[in-house]
mmCIF file of C-alpha atoms in Angstrom:
data_model
loop_
_atom_site.group_PDB
_atom_site.id
_atom_site.type_symbol
_atom_site.label_atom_id
_atom_site.label_comp_id
_atom_site.label_asym_id
_atom_site.label_seq_id
_atom_site.Cartn_x
_atom_site.Cartn_y
_atom_site.Cartn_z
ATOM 1 C CA UNK A 1 67.604 11.300 78.094
ATOM 2 C CA UNK A 2 69.925 9.551 80.337
ATOM 3 C CA UNK A 3 71.812 10.541 83.450
ATOM 4 C CA UNK A 4 68.682 12.985 83.391
ATOM 5 C CA UNK A 5 66.601 13.000 86.540
ATOM 6 C CA UNK A 6 63.032 14.371 86.567
ATOM 7 C CA UNK A 7 61.770 16.219 89.514
ATOM 8 C CA UNK A 8 58.627 14.919 91.120
ATOM 9 C CA UNK A 9 55.708 16.893 92.043
ATOM 10 C CA UNK A 10 55.866 15.817 95.443
ATOM 11 C CA UNK A 11 59.105 18.450 95.965
ATOM 12 C CA UNK A 12 57.511 20.916 94.508
ATOM 13 C CA UNK A 13 56.195 21.838 97.983
ATOM 14 C CA UNK A 14 57.397 24.637 99.779
ATOM 15 C CA UNK A 15 58.529 22.963 102.706
ATOM 16 C CA UNK A 16 60.332 20.220 101.373
ATOM 17 C CA UNK A 17 61.979 22.653 99.175
ATOM 18 C CA UNK A 18 63.450 24.751 102.239
ATOM 19 C CA UNK A 19 64.194 21.812 104.393
ATOM 20 C CA UNK A 20 66.400 20.711 101.441
ATOM 21 C CA UNK A 21 67.891 23.517 100.790
ATOM 22 C CA UNK A 22 68.768 25.241 104.503
ATOM 23 C CA UNK A 23 68.644 22.751 106.702
ATOM 24 C CA UNK A 24 72.078 22.344 108.447
ATOM 25 C CA UNK A 25 74.630 24.702 110.402
ATOM 26 C CA UNK A 26 76.092 25.264 107.212
ATOM 27 C CA UNK A 27 73.790 26.837 105.008
ATOM 28 C CA UNK A 28 72.649 28.651 107.881
ATOM 29 C CA UNK A 29 75.630 31.060 107.588
ATOM 30 C CA UNK A 30 73.541 32.440 103.787
ATOM 31 C CA UNK A 31 72.684 35.766 104.464
ATOM 32 C CA UNK A 32 68.842 36.627 104.942
ATOM 33 C CA UNK A 33 68.268 38.232 101.503
ATOM 34 C CA UNK A 34 70.117 35.451 99.328
ATOM 35 C CA UNK A 35 67.303 33.003 101.495
ATOM 36 C CA UNK A 36 65.106 35.252 99.503
ATOM 37 C CA UNK A 37 66.032 35.780 96.729
ATOM 38 C CA UNK A 38 67.283 32.112 96.100
ATOM 39 C CA UNK A 39 64.526 29.844 97.796
ATOM 40 C CA UNK A 40 62.066 30.978 95.498
ATOM 41 C CA UNK A 41 63.634 31.214 92.365
ATOM 42 C CA UNK A 42 64.504 27.393 93.214
ATOM 43 C CA UNK A 43 61.088 26.680 93.869
ATOM 44 C CA UNK A 44 59.460 27.782 90.985
ATOM 45 C CA UNK A 45 61.839 26.850 89.497
ATOM 46 C CA UNK A 46 61.854 23.372 90.123
ATOM 47 C CA UNK A 47 58.007 23.407 90.343
ATOM 48 C CA UNK A 48 57.769 24.883 86.338
ATOM 49 C CA UNK A 49 59.920 21.416 85.585
ATOM 50 C CA UNK A 50 58.337 19.315 87.564
ATOM 51 C CA UNK A 51 54.915 21.031 85.072
ATOM 52 C CA UNK A 52 56.788 20.276 82.437
ATOM 53 C CA UNK A 53 58.214 17.005 83.285
ATOM 54 C CA UNK A 54 54.857 15.560 84.537
ATOM 55 C CA UNK A 55 54.245 15.226 81.209
ATOM 56 C CA UNK A 56 56.818 12.507 80.026
ATOM 57 C CA UNK A 57 59.977 12.338 78.463
ATOM 58 C CA UNK A 58 57.146 11.318 75.685
ATOM 59 C CA UNK A 59 55.576 15.108 75.671
ATOM 60 C CA UNK A 60 58.975 16.607 75.949
ATOM 61 C CA UNK A 61 60.218 17.613 71.902
ATOM 62 C CA UNK A 62 63.584 16.811 70.648
ATOM 63 C CA UNK A 63 64.733 19.729 70.381
ATOM 64 C CA UNK A 64 63.982 20.473 73.964
ATOM 65 C CA UNK A 65 66.070 17.242 74.410
ATOM 66 C CA UNK A 66 68.813 18.754 71.962
ATOM 67 C CA UNK A 67 68.443 22.033 74.806
ATOM 68 C CA UNK A 68 69.430 20.183 77.057
ATOM 69 C CA UNK A 69 71.981 17.916 76.022
ATOM 70 C CA UNK A 70 73.669 21.617 74.725
ATOM 71 C CA UNK A 71 73.606 22.917 78.803
ATOM 72 C CA UNK A 72 74.622 19.368 80.052
ATOM 73 C CA UNK A 73 77.961 19.908 77.661
ATOM 74 C CA UNK A 74 78.831 23.977 78.632
ATOM 75 C CA UNK A 75 78.397 22.918 82.228
ATOM 76 C CA UNK A 76 80.876 20.004 81.405
ATOM 77 C CA UNK A 77 83.185 22.223 79.644
ATOM 78 C CA UNK A 78 83.042 24.389 81.995
ATOM 79 C CA UNK A 79 84.240 22.318 85.463
ATOM 80 C CA UNK A 80 86.682 21.551 82.430
ATOM 81 C CA UNK A 81 87.735 25.233 81.449
ATOM 82 C CA UNK A 82 87.824 25.930 85.625
ATOM 83 C CA UNK A 83 89.843 22.893 86.474
ATOM 84 C CA UNK A 84 92.453 23.809 83.340
ATOM 85 C CA UNK A 85 93.097 26.744 86.505
ATOM 86 C CA UNK A 86 92.961 29.398 82.888
ATOM 87 C CA UNK A 87 91.452 32.330 84.369
ATOM 88 C CA UNK A 88 90.067 32.959 81.657
ATOM 89 C CA UNK A 89 88.564 30.563 79.836
ATOM 90 C CA UNK A 90 86.722 29.882 83.375
ATOM 91 C CA UNK A 91 85.010 33.016 82.667
ATOM 92 C CA UNK A 92 84.500 33.506 79.544
ATOM 93 C CA UNK A 93 81.797 30.544 80.332
ATOM 94 C CA UNK A 94 80.181 32.789 82.642
ATOM 95 C CA UNK A 95 77.432 36.197 81.753
ATOM 96 C CA UNK A 96 78.913 39.529 81.644
ATOM 97 C CA UNK A 97 77.419 40.363 85.022
ATOM 98 C CA UNK A 98 77.739 36.333 86.377
ATOM 99 C CA UNK A 99 77.773 35.350 90.787
ATOM 100 C CA UNK A 100 79.489 32.755 92.528
ATOM 101 C CA UNK A 101 78.026 32.193 95.756
ATOM 102 C CA UNK A 102 80.576 30.408 97.751
ATOM 103 C CA UNK A 103 79.432 27.946 101.281
ATOM 104 C CA UNK A 104 79.588 30.617 103.512
ATOM 105 C CA UNK A 105 77.817 33.303 102.076
ATOM 106 C CA UNK A 106 80.080 35.366 99.965
ATOM 107 C CA UNK A 107 79.400 36.516 96.884
ATOM 108 C CA UNK A 108 81.547 37.397 93.777
ATOM 109 C CA UNK A 109 79.433 39.266 90.857
ATOM 110 C CA UNK A 110 80.350 40.049 87.688
ATOM 111 C CA UNK A 111 83.500 40.430 85.612
ATOM 112 C CA UNK A 112 86.338 42.338 88.164
ATOM 113 C CA UNK A 113 85.989 40.454 91.423
ATOM 114 C CA UNK A 114 85.007 36.870 89.229
ATOM 115 C CA UNK A 115 87.906 37.443 88.081
ATOM 116 C CA UNK A 116 89.602 37.532 91.735
ATOM 117 C CA UNK A 117 87.756 35.249 92.381
ATOM 118 C CA UNK A 118 88.647 32.538 90.369
ATOM 119 C CA UNK A 119 92.178 33.518 90.563
ATOM 120 C CA UNK A 120 92.480 32.774 94.041
ATOM 121 C CA UNK A 121 90.593 29.181 93.652
ATOM 122 C CA UNK A 122 92.931 28.569 90.649
ATOM 123 C CA UNK A 123 96.150 29.286 92.799
ATOM 124 C CA UNK A 124 95.130 27.381 95.503
ATOM 125 C CA UNK A 125 97.544 24.234 95.081
ATOM 126 C CA UNK A 126 95.886 20.741 94.329
ATOM 127 C CA UNK A 127 92.247 22.802 93.762
ATOM 128 C CA UNK A 128 90.164 20.672 91.095
ATOM 129 C CA UNK A 129 86.501 20.332 90.724
ATOM 130 C CA UNK A 130 84.235 17.412 90.357
ATOM 131 C CA UNK A 131 80.171 17.699 89.572
ATOM 132 C CA UNK A 132 78.148 14.753 88.407
ATOM 133 C CA UNK A 133 74.875 16.823 86.908
ATOM 134 C CA UNK A 134 72.013 15.117 88.371
ATOM 135 C CA UNK A 135 69.441 17.324 87.486
ATOM 136 C CA UNK A 136 69.195 19.549 83.942
ATOM 137 C CA UNK A 137 66.173 21.643 83.736
ATOM 138 C CA UNK A 138 65.326 24.410 80.748
ATOM 139 C CA UNK A 139 62.849 27.519 81.050
ATOM 140 C CA UNK A 140 59.467 26.920 78.909
ATOM 141 C CA UNK A 141 60.678 28.975 76.652
ATOM 142 C CA UNK A 142 64.009 27.242 76.820
ATOM 143 C CA UNK A 143 65.832 30.454 77.475
ATOM 144 C CA UNK A 144 67.269 29.462 81.267
ATOM 145 C CA UNK A 145 68.852 26.316 82.195
ATOM 146 C CA UNK A 146 68.856 24.916 85.674
ATOM 147 C CA UNK A 147 71.565 22.555 86.296
ATOM 148 C CA UNK A 148 72.035 20.903 90.261
ATOM 149 C CA UNK A 149 74.337 18.073 90.938
ATOM 150 C CA UNK A 150 76.922 16.162 94.063
ATOM 151 C CA UNK A 151 80.401 18.414 93.255
ATOM 152 C CA UNK A 152 83.988 17.417 94.940
ATOM 153 C CA UNK A 153 86.246 20.331 95.440
ATOM 154 C CA UNK A 154 89.695 19.181 95.931
ATOM 155 C CA UNK A 155 92.316 21.155 97.231
ATOM 156 C CA UNK A 156 96.138 20.789 98.977
ATOM 157 C CA UNK A 157 95.999 22.063 102.311
ATOM 158 C CA UNK A 158 99.830 24.085 103.675
ATOM 159 C CA UNK A 159 101.296 20.773 105.335
ATOM 160 C CA UNK A 160 100.396 19.173 101.262
ATOM 161 C CA UNK A 161 97.467 16.938 102.933
ATOM 162 C CA UNK A 162 94.965 16.062 100.375
ATOM 163 C CA UNK A 163 91.334 18.014 101.529
ATOM 164 C CA UNK A 164 88.000 17.496 99.878
ATOM 165 C CA UNK A 165 84.795 18.471 100.250
ATOM 166 C CA UNK A 166 82.041 17.360 99.178
ATOM 167 C CA UNK A 167 78.994 19.291 98.163
ATOM 168 C CA UNK A 168 76.194 19.698 95.997
ATOM 169 C CA UNK A 169 76.148 23.038 93.569
ATOM 170 C CA UNK A 170 73.248 24.805 91.434
ATOM 171 C CA UNK A 171 73.757 26.952 88.413
ATOM 172 C CA UNK A 172 71.228 28.540 86.869
ATOM 173 C CA UNK A 173 72.229 29.629 83.287
ATOM 174 C CA UNK A 174 71.418 31.641 80.513
ATOM 175 C CA UNK A 175 71.192 31.417 76.149
ATOM 176 C CA UNK A 176 73.398 34.048 74.989
ATOM 177 C CA UNK A 177 71.510 35.747 71.441
ATOM 178 C CA UNK A 178 74.087 33.620 69.089
ATOM 179 C CA UNK A 179 72.752 30.458 71.188
ATOM 180 C CA UNK A 180 75.602 29.668 74.038
ATOM 181 C CA UNK A 181 74.958 28.759 76.988
ATOM 182 C CA UNK A 182 76.821 30.886 79.502
ATOM 183 C CA UNK A 183 76.249 30.665 83.322
ATOM 184 C CA UNK A 184 74.484 33.554 85.482
ATOM 185 C CA UNK A 185 74.871 31.839 89.017
ATOM 186 C CA UNK A 186 76.998 29.670 90.615
ATOM 187 C CA UNK A 187 75.905 28.646 93.814
ATOM 188 C CA UNK A 188 78.348 26.115 95.899
ATOM 189 C CA UNK A 189 76.801 24.384 99.052
ATOM 190 C CA UNK A 190 77.735 22.424 101.338
ATOM 191 C CA UNK A 191 76.100 18.641 102.765
ATOM 192 C CA UNK A 192 74.591 19.548 106.075
#
């Protein structure tokens, strides 16, 4: 399980999570409902992951490690597909009811809105996403996965200068009936 960071149990305290996810002026732009909906989901998920990972790597089954590897590969492939600038490939890695939430709190949900949003992104000159996961976790039943990490989004300004935006990415994944991992929620957070 190299490259996968375990969440320490000290981070399960809600005050630590709230400080981490809601600090800074950019995060304050998230709408009120988003804070109420996402923060509890993240808190429960991270605490469950910490409880599950507190047994140590030796307590995890080989099938769990294999599933984490498959989820990591699906996440990497999804970023590659988005960077291909092929909207259909980028959307194919998402559930039909998936949502993307931008740093300013705007949201695109469902196939039609996602196609429009991703089309605008990939049409941006110089658009490119880099993502380095620092945590990959599974729900206890193994049907939901969470991937967090650092992101760098690059694009060209109208004058041709390259711009980069560092941030954090949280993706929530669901395993389909055929065992394929599909992104259900993509939350892009700017650095405070």
